[in-house]
Amino acid sequence: MVGKEADPAAALQRPDSFGRFGKFGGKYVPETLMYALTELEAAFKSLSTDHEFQKELDGILRDYVGRESPLYFAERLTEHYKRPDGKGPHIYLKREDLNHTGAHKINNAVAQALLAKRLGKKRIIAETGAGQHGVATATVCARFGLQCVIYMGAQDMERQSLNVFRMRLLGAEVRAVHSGTATLKDATSEAIRDWVTNVESTHYILGSVAGPHPYPMMVREFHAVIGKETRKQALEKWGGKPDVLVACVGGGSNAMGLFHEFVDDKDVRLIGVEAAGFGLDSGKHAATLTKGEARLPWVGPEHSFLKDVGRAEYYSITDEEALDGWRALSCIGDISCTGLSREAVPTLPDATKVVLNCSGRGDKDVQTAIKHLKL
Amino acid sequence: MFELLQAELGVALRDYVGRETPLYLASRLTDHYKNSKGEGPLIYLKREDLNHGGSHKINNAIAQAMLAKRMHRKTVVAATGAGQHGVATAAACAKLGLDCTILMGNVDMERQSSNVLLMKQLGAQVKPVEGTFKDATSEAIRTWVGDLDNSYYLAGTAVGPHPCPNMVREFQSVIGKETRKQALEKWGGKPDIIVACVGSGSNALGIFHEFLRDEDVRLIGVEAAGNGLESGNHSATLAKGEVGVYHGAMSYLLQDDEGQIIVPHSIGIGLEYPGVSPELSFLKDMGRAEFYTVTDEEALDAYTLLCGLEGIVPALEAAHALAYLGKLCPTLPSGSKVVVNCSGRGDKDVATVLQYNKNKLPN
């Protein structure tokens, strides 16, 4: 394993030809899927240099998704975090919440749907937990006229009946998974089983930078537009780069989308924030990188790599801190946005430029927040 | 001072609201309306659903909230029907540090409860009023008059006494201005037809205004026929109303023979208003704009159609404009450019549509 001094993040091709980021990543799958993954990787590489494909994708990102998303100076939030001496960082929000369907997920979903069409696939499958990725997938399938099957744990379906209906309205078939705990991990197993069986006709839209190669690389590349726009917008707004980038980390796709453009800019700090749930010591959390246990077993391998080489820092916040942050953001900054860190902010020099990825709107969380905040 | 306000507003519209909104070619919807020979118009959607807050309402709310701040008012008072204007106003007030009170009909609060929660989360006080939007409007005006020095009445639509209709139209006219520029970029011309839903008229005027003097651009407003015009349960003010004074302005109005206000109905709650913008009344009378109606059922079908064909969930209000395409498209020359104002997204309406579609879906 290379040490920090050798600047390994820049030196290595990320990922290498085996799909590895250091020791992380790779392809640990049944033999039946190997060909599909190789075919996918070849298609992806060829389309990356295909001007027609890029032009079509750019048109969709602009007219359908609504890009560019703004880089918004959050004035009142900046005031809120000022220290008693009046000094503090300048906080900007990258507004992925304004995308069509309300989150960053659509960036990857449209691109993969377009890729699937190029591959001649007529059928799309995906798994979903709360339903966000399912809705994004159903959305793009409607847009492109593709058959869509979403696997969802039966427990999750009960809790998220409106999202289930949304997916059906969008023309998707939502299949209940009853095995195991009837939640996300079981839905994922079913989706993989479906793909193994129907690999020739079917493309599997994985929603995050996890899973076997080439998915982590592909999903990162499809979200990299977030970071590219941020660089351009930062230059326009203050003639420089961000000093600190902050993003929430579940699987890691919105974070990689923002970070990727800046990984080789050593003067830009990268901060990922995980969910500490009831606290890291409670055992009830999803802080895979901070705590090192695979509770949510699919944080992206590239994040694991960036943490190991010290290029990115990872912290966690509890449910309570997240709700406080959410409340501060919406009452003061007035945007319903999920994911916020208080950790890094108090330590920053005056006028540091902090860009926070507002990866989605929080309309879906209002019920939860109201219940917990007792508003 | 005006230039400073314009500059500040321009930044807010770009970075906070997310403008420009795209002009999107709905190719699957276009194909759907082609005839057996494969001919038909090209259908574009002006994506006001992508704005922060999910509708066109924020264009006006942010601008007026800035005005209120310039005027040193501390509190903003507004009335809301479906809740979109309430959410937009609450958001704008949170952003600018103004106190916010939203009046909402108790009937509407139940029907659009998700918006009520959002307004509260955004820091606004939500006060229930017996009835619906028209009653909330009366109460909001009353509240404002009770504290003229400190409060600002933020009109959500192009009704009320002068200068409210004019101001709202001006702040919404960014929709039409962008549309002209985008049409030129995309096909080197103007829209042939513009279609918008009409409740009180703010989104319609917002897109029409830019093109009023372009006689070759047809302007079509679509009102809510509710359960059908003959049922008496509708909100089709321009189709069925008479001229009268309501909420401070003379305009078409749904009133009975004794001059009592008729309670309007529509599945699109934002269209439920017995009055209408005086300017739209004028445009109807002089024949510059045409007005038609669609029923609840037609709107609900259009909602489902757009979901399935384009993956866009329209507000039920906007679905009224979309529903009119069924009658309009067969009459148009092939290749006509139709722009429909998709005035809001329909996440708030999923529960309503679920109720309606329960028996219709296969799985």
XYZ file of C-alpha atoms in Angstrom:
738
model
C 0.000 0.000 0.000
C 1.527 3.357 -1.013
C 2.123 5.986 1.659
C 0.702 9.484 1.797
C 3.964 11.255 0.863
C 4.094 9.703 -2.602
C 0.762 11.343 -3.534
C -0.733 8.045 -4.634
C -4.103 9.503 -5.508
C -2.536 11.350 -8.411
C -0.008 8.723 -9.359
C -2.397 5.814 -9.886
C -4.908 5.401 -12.662
C -8.246 5.385 -10.893
C -9.389 2.668 -11.332
C -6.744 0.378 -12.847
C -7.572 -2.024 -15.648
C -8.940 -4.537 -13.154
C -11.291 -1.930 -11.738
C -9.295 -1.518 -8.546
C -8.686 1.585 -6.469
C -5.668 0.400 -4.521
C -6.845 -2.861 -2.954
C -10.536 -1.887 -3.223
C -13.008 -2.500 -6.046
C -12.626 -5.229 -8.652
C -15.197 -7.722 -9.962
C -16.382 -10.346 -7.506
C -19.355 -11.761 -9.397
C -20.754 -15.035 -10.741
C -19.190 -16.172 -14.020
C -22.422 -15.483 -15.927
C -22.073 -11.765 -15.319
C -18.443 -11.398 -16.373
C -19.263 -11.015 -20.060
C -22.000 -8.467 -19.397
C -19.602 -6.378 -17.305
C -16.886 -6.544 -19.943
C -19.382 -5.575 -22.648
C -20.592 -2.685 -20.483
C -17.084 -1.428 -19.889
C -16.259 -1.557 -23.594
C -19.462 0.306 -24.488
C -18.800 2.921 -21.827
C -15.222 3.513 -23.003
C -16.302 3.836 -26.612
C -19.173 6.210 -25.830
C -16.921 8.454 -23.723
C -15.288 9.590 -26.932
C -18.436 9.470 -29.076
C -19.393 13.086 -29.831
C -22.943 12.220 -30.864
C -23.561 10.384 -27.603
C -22.065 13.208 -25.543
C -24.085 15.795 -27.441
C -27.310 13.844 -26.909
C -26.522 13.364 -23.206
C -25.669 17.055 -22.770
C -28.966 18.031 -24.408
C -30.881 15.772 -22.029
C -28.988 17.045 -18.990
C -29.788 20.592 -20.052
C -33.413 20.390 -21.235
C -34.734 17.387 -19.304
C -32.766 17.400 -16.056
C -32.402 21.188 -15.892
C -28.599 21.492 -15.647
C -26.437 23.451 -14.916
C -27.466 23.391 -11.276
C -26.553 26.696 -9.592
C -23.732 27.308 -7.122
C -25.653 29.289 -4.548
C -24.107 31.584 -1.956
C -26.009 30.757 1.245
C -25.813 34.153 2.886
C -27.828 33.520 6.026
C -26.211 30.135 6.572
C -22.815 31.821 6.299
C -23.943 34.350 8.929
C -25.187 31.522 11.140
C -21.751 29.886 11.219
C -19.769 33.076 11.849
C -17.700 33.012 15.003
C -18.116 35.634 17.773
C -15.378 37.733 16.119
C -17.483 37.906 12.955
C -15.135 35.671 10.964
C -16.011 32.430 9.265
C -16.128 30.557 5.975
C -18.297 31.435 2.976
C -20.772 28.647 2.415
C -21.960 27.776 -1.062
C -24.501 25.102 -1.932
C -24.267 23.109 -5.154
C -27.953 22.817 -5.938
C -28.476 19.217 -7.034
C -31.855 19.526 -5.282
C -33.064 21.544 -8.288
C -32.574 18.693 -10.746
C -35.624 17.020 -12.252
C -36.837 14.455 -9.648
C -35.130 16.455 -6.926
C -31.747 14.799 -6.476
C -28.412 14.088 -8.127
C -29.451 10.497 -8.910
C -30.958 11.434 -12.267
C -27.531 12.392 -13.722
C -26.471 8.759 -13.655
C -29.901 7.321 -14.443
C -30.313 9.239 -17.747
C -26.788 8.418 -18.840
C -27.143 4.714 -18.103
C -30.529 4.588 -19.826
C -28.999 6.205 -22.909
C -26.104 3.737 -22.735
C -28.543 0.823 -22.451
C -30.383 2.030 -25.542
C -27.100 2.189 -27.453
C -26.414 -1.387 -26.374
C -29.787 -2.388 -27.828
C -31.229 -3.305 -24.434
C -34.986 -2.904 -24.134
C -35.352 -3.812 -20.460
C -34.020 -2.074 -17.371
C -33.870 -3.394 -13.818
C -32.903 -1.717 -10.569
C -33.208 -2.152 -6.850
C -34.426 0.526 -4.481
C -34.630 1.091 -0.746
C -36.698 4.129 0.137
C -37.615 4.548 -3.499
C -35.464 7.487 -4.648
C -33.342 5.456 -7.034
C -36.421 3.523 -8.137
C -38.244 6.726 -9.005
C -35.212 8.079 -10.877
C -34.917 4.836 -12.841
C -38.653 4.660 -13.613
C -38.470 8.299 -14.709
C -35.759 7.719 -17.299
C -37.384 4.523 -18.541
C -40.581 6.463 -19.235
C -38.554 9.154 -21.001
C -36.761 6.626 -23.208
C -39.614 4.147 -23.658
C -37.799 1.275 -21.916
C -39.442 -1.539 -19.985
C -38.714 -1.091 -16.285
C -38.696 -3.521 -13.353
C -37.850 -2.260 -9.867
C -37.094 -4.670 -7.042
C -38.120 -3.420 -3.619
C -38.253 -5.112 -0.227
C -41.842 -5.789 0.857
C -41.172 -3.995 4.170
C -39.911 -0.932 2.322
C -42.924 -1.042 -0.013
C -45.248 -0.756 2.944
C -43.391 2.204 4.400
C -43.059 3.996 1.070
C -46.387 3.351 -0.624
C -46.478 6.772 -2.279
C -43.100 6.150 -3.915
C -44.346 2.748 -5.060
C -47.331 4.422 -6.676
C -45.059 7.041 -8.250
C -42.979 4.333 -9.889
C -46.114 2.619 -11.210
C -47.486 5.917 -12.509
C -44.220 6.285 -14.386
C -44.904 2.920 -16.004
C -42.566 0.697 -13.978
C -43.369 -2.732 -12.580
C -42.510 -2.818 -8.878
C -41.729 -6.350 -7.675
C -41.995 -7.094 -3.980
C -39.134 -9.072 -2.429
C -40.193 -11.127 0.585
C -36.977 -13.019 1.330
C -34.616 -12.211 4.212
C -35.537 -8.977 5.972
C -37.508 -7.863 2.887
C -35.433 -4.680 2.595
C -32.777 -3.155 0.329
C -30.099 -5.823 0.549
C -32.618 -8.527 -0.345
C -33.962 -6.456 -3.226
C -30.391 -6.125 -4.493
C -29.883 -9.898 -4.409
C -33.085 -10.390 -6.416
C -32.045 -7.767 -8.946
C -28.695 -9.482 -9.424
C -30.452 -12.831 -9.837
C -32.707 -11.277 -12.515
C -29.710 -9.838 -14.313
C -27.912 -13.174 -14.337
C -30.994 -14.758 -15.927
C -31.783 -12.015 -18.449
C -28.395 -10.517 -19.121
C -28.771 -10.326 -22.885
C -31.938 -8.266 -22.966
C -31.474 -6.375 -19.724
C -29.343 -3.578 -18.320
C -29.002 -3.179 -14.556
C -28.971 0.462 -13.498
C -26.915 0.488 -10.331
C -27.604 3.664 -8.395
C -24.306 4.280 -6.682
C -20.539 4.127 -7.054
C -20.518 0.662 -5.550
C -20.816 -2.798 -7.058
C -18.497 -4.555 -9.504
C -16.291 -2.773 -12.042
C -17.148 -0.899 -14.275
C -20.032 0.487 -12.194
C -18.056 2.544 -9.637
C -16.104 4.196 -12.444
C -19.124 4.652 -14.719
C -21.414 6.105 -12.066
C -18.626 8.432 -10.940
C -18.068 9.613 -14.506
C -21.792 10.237 -15.010
C -21.931 12.311 -11.819
C -18.642 14.091 -12.496
C -20.614 16.868 -14.197
C -21.319 18.144 -10.646
C -17.636 18.817 -9.969
C -16.929 20.113 -13.486
C -19.672 22.723 -13.209
C -18.480 23.635 -9.700
C -14.978 24.400 -10.957
C -16.323 26.654 -13.687
C -18.794 28.396 -11.388
C -16.204 28.932 -8.623
C -13.920 30.592 -11.158
C -16.753 32.834 -12.334
C -17.865 33.767 -8.827
C -14.606 34.344 -6.950
C -11.862 33.729 -9.484
C -10.536 30.654 -7.678
C -11.247 27.108 -6.545
C -13.240 25.847 -3.562
C -11.100 25.385 -0.447
C -13.280 22.666 1.035
C -15.825 20.314 -0.536
C -18.369 18.634 1.725
C -20.771 15.872 0.732
C -22.877 13.256 2.473
C -21.871 9.606 1.912
C -24.279 6.695 1.708
C -23.019 4.656 -1.211
C -20.967 7.662 -2.266
C -22.208 8.762 -5.662
C -22.947 12.429 -4.995
C -19.654 12.779 -3.126
C -17.616 11.215 -5.934
C -19.497 13.374 -8.422
C -18.376 16.511 -6.615
C -14.909 15.335 -5.539
C -13.662 13.684 -8.736
C -12.880 16.903 -10.598
C -10.718 18.062 -7.687
C -8.949 14.883 -6.523
C -5.703 16.036 -8.153
C -6.023 19.574 -6.687
C -4.173 19.030 -3.444
C -5.163 22.437 -2.086
C -8.822 21.390 -2.107
C -9.928 19.512 1.006
C -12.454 16.691 0.443
C -14.802 15.861 3.312
C -17.345 13.033 3.310
C -20.001 12.854 6.015
C -21.536 9.526 6.958
C -24.563 8.639 9.028
C -23.796 7.859 12.670
C -27.456 7.111 13.349
C -27.904 6.800 17.092
C -24.164 7.293 17.551
C -21.144 5.276 16.479
C -21.032 3.315 19.722
C -24.707 2.395 19.615
C -24.185 -0.146 16.863
C -27.073 1.473 14.999
C -25.390 3.496 12.278
C -24.269 3.327 8.684
C -20.828 4.848 9.080
C -18.898 2.301 7.068
C -15.780 4.420 6.555
C -15.617 6.108 9.946
C -16.226 3.028 11.994
C -14.781 0.518 9.565
C -17.574 -2.012 9.761
C -19.586 -2.990 6.714
C -23.074 -2.180 8.058
C -24.139 -0.711 4.781
C -21.954 -3.003 2.769
C -21.610 -0.890 -0.306
C -19.745 2.299 0.251
C -17.944 2.905 -2.999
C -14.470 1.341 -3.245
C -13.019 4.637 -4.445
C -14.060 6.291 -1.170
C -12.370 3.497 0.763
C -9.257 4.150 -1.295
C -9.336 7.930 -0.871
C -9.680 7.479 2.870
C -6.798 5.012 3.050
C -4.387 7.245 1.126
C -5.485 10.247 3.156
C -6.756 12.240 0.194
C -10.261 12.580 1.646
C -11.464 12.847 5.233
C -14.552 11.135 6.555
C -16.589 12.075 9.595
C -19.987 11.125 10.801
C -22.958 12.893 12.320
C -25.792 11.447 14.347
C -29.474 11.520 13.397
C -29.950 14.344 15.887
C -27.145 16.467 14.476
C -28.481 15.850 10.966
C -31.940 17.019 11.980
C -30.435 20.124 13.600
C -28.536 20.834 10.416
C -31.640 20.267 8.340
C -33.600 22.628 10.491
C -30.901 25.313 10.357
C -30.745 24.994 6.614
C -34.444 25.260 5.994
C -35.361 27.905 8.510
C -32.341 30.033 7.814
C -31.163 28.957 4.416
C -34.679 28.022 3.362
C -33.796 25.145 1.134
C -34.964 21.727 2.173
C -31.724 19.809 1.780
C -30.492 16.531 3.160
C -27.006 16.086 4.581
C -24.986 18.750 6.400
C -21.841 18.772 8.464
C -21.082 20.967 11.459
C -17.735 19.271 12.069
C -15.395 21.079 9.741
C -16.955 24.537 9.793
C -15.812 25.976 13.168
C -12.141 25.251 12.414
C -11.887 27.052 9.088
C -9.988 30.297 8.449
C -11.952 33.435 7.623
C -13.423 33.620 4.114
C -12.599 29.995 3.310
C -14.761 28.913 0.395
C -16.801 25.864 1.367
C -18.926 24.121 -1.245
C -21.516 21.769 0.145
C -23.253 19.340 -2.198
C -26.956 19.823 -1.626
C -27.555 16.396 -3.143
C -31.325 16.407 -2.915
C -34.386 18.248 -1.734
C -35.888 17.262 1.553
C -39.611 17.507 0.816
C -39.685 13.732 1.301
C -38.225 14.161 4.810
C -40.640 16.736 6.157
C -42.870 14.144 7.853
C -39.873 12.505 9.525
C -38.406 15.810 10.634
C -41.682 17.139 11.981
C -42.106 13.947 13.985
C -38.631 14.108 15.466
C -38.420 17.854 15.924
C -41.973 17.943 17.305
C -42.882 21.051 15.296
C -32.299 51.698 -6.678
C -34.286 49.939 -9.383
C -31.112 48.743 -11.114
C -29.774 47.400 -7.809
C -33.016 45.529 -7.218
C -32.948 44.149 -10.770
C -29.347 42.976 -10.324
C -30.096 41.377 -6.960
C -33.236 39.775 -8.371
C -31.319 38.473 -11.378
C -28.832 36.690 -9.103
C -31.626 35.247 -6.945
C -33.513 33.981 -9.994
C -30.364 32.324 -11.315
C -28.736 30.923 -8.163
C -31.652 30.509 -5.782
C -34.606 29.726 -8.015
C -32.568 27.898 -10.662
C -33.501 29.913 -13.785
C -33.384 29.768 -16.770
C -35.881 26.935 -16.898
C -35.456 24.737 -19.979
C -37.681 24.691 -23.050
C -37.958 20.936 -23.458
C -38.989 19.075 -26.614
C -41.385 16.385 -25.390
C -40.679 13.926 -28.193
C -42.756 11.011 -26.888
C -45.719 13.302 -26.238
C -45.251 14.715 -29.747
C -45.320 11.201 -31.204
C -48.418 10.361 -29.176
C -50.362 13.187 -30.827
C -49.274 12.378 -34.383
C -52.016 11.315 -36.763
C -52.094 8.097 -38.801
C -49.900 9.738 -41.445
C -47.251 10.555 -38.849
C -48.027 14.287 -38.945
C -48.563 16.616 -36.046
C -47.243 19.586 -34.110
C -44.011 19.656 -32.097
C -44.771 19.941 -28.383
C -42.411 21.844 -26.106
C -42.751 22.190 -22.335
C -41.580 25.313 -20.530
C -40.240 23.693 -17.370
C -41.467 25.897 -14.544
C -41.769 22.632 -12.574
C -37.986 22.716 -12.138
C -37.961 25.973 -10.178
C -37.046 25.928 -6.499
C -40.288 25.115 -4.677
C -41.673 23.313 -7.698
C -43.689 25.949 -9.538
C -43.646 29.364 -11.217
C -44.902 31.010 -8.017
C -41.387 31.667 -6.707
C -40.588 34.091 -9.577
C -43.062 36.539 -8.114
C -42.621 35.654 -4.438
C -38.862 36.282 -4.349
C -39.207 39.565 -6.221
C -41.971 40.911 -4.000
C -40.212 39.730 -0.836
C -37.181 41.775 -1.937
C -39.467 44.723 -2.512
C -40.965 44.277 0.972
C -37.477 44.339 2.479
C -36.582 47.497 0.542
C -39.755 49.055 1.933
C -38.585 48.124 5.465
C -41.568 45.908 6.147
C -41.041 43.260 8.814
C -43.859 40.823 8.097
C -45.208 39.347 4.925
C -48.819 38.194 4.670
C -50.062 35.957 1.878
C -52.953 33.693 0.964
C -52.519 30.340 -0.717
C -54.783 27.805 -2.399
C -52.879 24.663 -3.318
C -49.995 25.815 -1.181
C -47.472 26.545 -3.917
C -47.595 30.295 -3.393
C -47.459 29.704 0.361
C -44.353 27.538 0.029
C -42.710 30.021 -2.343
C -43.468 32.936 -0.025
C -42.293 31.054 3.071
C -39.056 30.127 1.305
C -38.420 33.672 0.081
C -39.098 35.082 3.548
C -36.748 32.574 5.184
C -34.058 33.518 2.702
C -34.504 37.238 3.353
C -35.122 37.041 7.102
C -38.741 38.259 7.041
C -41.546 37.028 9.273
C -44.160 35.175 7.292
C -47.850 34.495 7.854
C -49.754 32.349 5.381
C -53.540 32.203 5.355
C -54.990 28.985 3.942
C -58.513 27.597 3.675
C -59.028 24.693 6.091
C -60.457 22.626 3.230
C -57.270 23.237 1.236
C -55.034 22.517 4.227
C -56.436 19.001 4.306
C -56.182 18.454 0.567
C -52.584 19.703 0.299
C -51.223 18.807 3.719
C -47.684 18.149 2.444
C -47.419 21.814 1.447
C -48.641 22.886 4.898
C -45.832 20.909 6.526
C -43.304 22.427 4.146
C -44.430 25.980 4.918
C -44.108 25.337 8.642
C -40.699 23.788 8.180
C -39.674 26.903 6.265
C -40.514 28.961 9.337
C -43.902 30.396 8.334
C -46.946 30.655 10.526
C -49.872 28.949 8.800
C -53.305 30.214 9.859
C -56.412 28.271 8.862
C -59.394 30.146 7.451
C -62.877 28.693 7.144
C -63.322 27.787 3.457
C -60.913 27.850 0.540
C -58.566 30.198 -1.317
C -61.062 32.974 -1.924
C -61.779 33.130 1.823
C -58.073 33.003 2.662
C -57.516 35.918 0.263
C -60.183 38.004 1.961
C -58.637 37.258 5.353
C -55.118 38.037 4.138
C -56.192 41.432 2.840
C -58.008 42.089 6.116
C -54.860 41.153 8.077
C -52.714 43.451 5.940
C -55.072 46.392 6.319
C -54.919 45.878 10.072
C -51.169 46.561 10.137
C -50.235 48.613 7.079
C -47.037 50.070 8.541
C -45.320 46.788 9.334
C -46.797 44.258 6.985
C -46.636 43.591 3.250
C -49.373 41.771 1.367
C -47.684 39.432 -1.090
C -50.192 38.770 -3.862
C -49.619 35.375 -5.415
C -51.460 35.943 -8.606
C -52.584 38.595 -11.019
C -55.791 39.579 -9.243
C -56.594 42.184 -6.611
C -56.432 45.966 -6.768
C -53.906 47.815 -8.905
C -50.882 47.586 -8.742
C -50.997 43.881 -7.731
C -52.029 42.360 -11.100
C -49.514 44.482 -12.977
C -46.657 43.724 -10.584
C -47.289 39.981 -10.562
C -47.424 39.919 -14.339
C -44.143 41.838 -14.602
C -42.384 39.465 -12.227
C -43.730 36.410 -14.023
C -42.930 37.767 -17.489
C -39.422 36.263 -17.237
C -41.111 33.027 -18.386
C -42.144 34.514 -21.735
C -38.881 36.404 -22.202
C -36.850 33.216 -21.810
C -39.245 31.355 -24.108
C -38.695 33.858 -26.907
C -34.912 33.561 -26.615
C -34.987 29.761 -26.385
C -37.387 29.375 -29.327
C -35.034 31.474 -31.435
C -32.062 29.326 -30.385
C -33.859 26.054 -30.974
C -35.718 26.600 -34.241
C -34.874 30.125 -35.298
C -38.444 31.354 -34.864
C -41.298 32.008 -32.446
C -43.825 29.633 -30.921
C -46.937 29.264 -33.087
C -49.155 28.552 -30.103
C -48.734 29.011 -26.371
C -50.958 27.064 -23.980
C -51.284 27.678 -20.253
C -53.724 26.737 -17.496
C -55.761 29.551 -15.979
C -56.777 29.749 -12.354
C -56.360 33.415 -11.653
C -53.862 33.906 -14.460
C -50.307 34.401 -13.197
C -48.537 31.644 -15.108
C -50.581 32.327 -18.244
C -49.806 36.052 -18.204
C -46.194 35.241 -17.383
C -45.776 33.363 -20.636
C -48.267 35.327 -22.782
C -47.101 38.840 -21.963
C -43.933 38.757 -24.051
C -45.926 37.749 -27.130
C -49.001 39.990 -26.854
C -47.933 42.117 -29.800
C -46.939 39.104 -31.929
C -50.242 38.619 -33.744
C -48.947 35.420 -35.358
C -48.621 33.752 -31.954
C -51.873 32.188 -30.745
C -52.466 32.440 -26.997
C -54.646 29.756 -25.405
C -55.744 29.683 -21.770
C -57.316 26.529 -20.303
C -59.673 26.790 -17.373
C -61.078 24.143 -15.044
C -64.449 22.672 -16.002
C -64.411 20.543 -12.825
C -67.335 18.122 -13.001
C -68.476 19.700 -16.263
C -69.687 23.210 -17.080
C -73.364 22.208 -16.849
C -72.862 20.691 -13.384
C -72.232 24.099 -11.858
C -69.168 22.568 -10.121
C -66.269 24.218 -11.925
C -63.886 27.196 -11.891
C -64.364 28.362 -15.479
C -64.634 32.083 -14.797
C -63.977 33.323 -18.326
C -66.229 30.663 -19.872
C -69.198 31.139 -17.575
C -68.694 34.287 -15.513
C -70.010 37.819 -15.685
C -68.277 41.108 -15.047
C -68.195 42.300 -11.443
C -65.943 43.647 -8.696
C -64.134 41.138 -6.474
C -61.103 41.482 -4.199
C -60.565 45.050 -5.326
C -60.750 44.783 -9.096
C -63.312 44.664 -11.879
C -63.058 41.455 -13.880
C -65.008 38.373 -14.911
C -66.413 36.616 -11.901
C -68.466 33.527 -11.040
C -71.517 35.004 -9.370
C -75.175 34.098 -9.235
C -78.136 36.308 -10.174
C -78.063 37.954 -6.767
C -74.378 38.806 -7.060
C -73.337 36.141 -4.541
C -70.004 34.446 -5.226
C -70.349 30.900 -6.557
C -68.079 28.403 -4.792
C -65.694 27.119 -7.462
C -64.454 23.537 -7.845
C -61.509 21.861 -9.559
C -59.306 18.839 -8.941
C -56.516 21.336 -9.529
C -56.852 23.253 -6.279
C -54.671 26.077 -7.561
C -57.304 26.743 -10.233
C -60.145 27.077 -7.747
C -60.889 30.788 -7.787
C -64.162 32.440 -8.738
C -62.400 35.506 -10.145
C -59.700 35.917 -12.784
C -57.016 38.411 -13.746
C -58.493 41.641 -15.161
C -55.895 41.582 -17.915
C -57.011 38.120 -19.070
C -60.612 39.365 -19.044
C -59.473 42.179 -21.318
C -57.557 39.842 -23.646
C -60.634 37.630 -23.940
C -62.932 40.531 -24.716
C -60.678 41.931 -27.425
C -60.155 38.477 -28.919
C -56.363 38.447 -28.476
C -56.438 35.253 -26.387
C -58.703 32.192 -26.626
C -60.047 30.341 -23.600
C -61.282 26.775 -23.319
C -61.977 24.340 -20.497
C -61.154 20.763 -19.488
C -62.791 18.565 -16.851
C -61.215 17.012 -13.734
C -61.160 13.656 -15.487
C -59.401 14.984 -18.575
C -56.790 16.653 -16.367
C -56.210 13.485 -14.352
C -55.746 11.499 -17.569
C -53.284 14.074 -18.882
C -51.319 13.858 -15.604
C -50.968 10.086 -15.989
C -50.133 10.401 -19.691
C -47.205 12.771 -19.137
C -45.835 10.557 -16.341
C -45.808 7.511 -18.580
C -44.559 9.165 -21.763
C -41.982 11.656 -20.496
C -41.264 10.755 -16.854
C -42.449 14.211 -15.826
C -45.063 14.489 -13.085
C -47.020 17.684 -13.761
C -49.060 19.604 -11.212
C -52.782 18.894 -11.675
C -53.176 22.573 -12.525
C -50.641 22.327 -15.382
C -52.277 19.042 -16.421
C -55.269 21.120 -17.525
C -53.128 22.827 -20.158
C -51.721 19.446 -21.212
C -55.212 17.932 -21.425
C -56.235 20.508 -24.034
C -53.603 19.129 -26.446
C -55.986 16.264 -27.218
C -58.453 18.701 -28.789
C -55.852 21.100 -30.180
C -53.329 18.887 -31.980
C -55.602 17.380 -34.654
C -56.458 20.905 -35.828
C -52.872 22.078 -36.304
C -50.666 21.992 -39.427
C -47.843 19.475 -39.190
C -44.699 20.900 -37.654
C -46.472 23.697 -35.737
C -44.540 24.686 -32.633
C -46.672 24.420 -29.507
C -45.274 25.597 -26.165
C -47.131 24.413 -23.060
C -46.333 26.135 -19.776
C -45.633 23.274 -17.358
C -46.320 25.597 -14.453
C -45.523 23.172 -11.631
C -44.559 19.666 -10.608
C -47.177 17.255 -9.308
C -45.557 15.482 -6.349
C -48.124 17.262 -4.183
C -50.907 15.565 -6.185
C -49.716 11.944 -6.112
C -52.068 11.026 -3.256
C -55.047 12.560 -5.114
C -54.207 10.720 -8.319
C -53.653 7.484 -6.364
C -57.193 7.799 -5.063
C -58.545 8.369 -8.576
C -56.494 5.661 -10.301
C -56.981 2.921 -7.700
C -59.176 0.839 -9.915
C -57.361 1.543 -13.141
C -53.807 0.202 -12.699
C -52.908 -3.424 -13.538
C -50.543 -4.136 -10.581
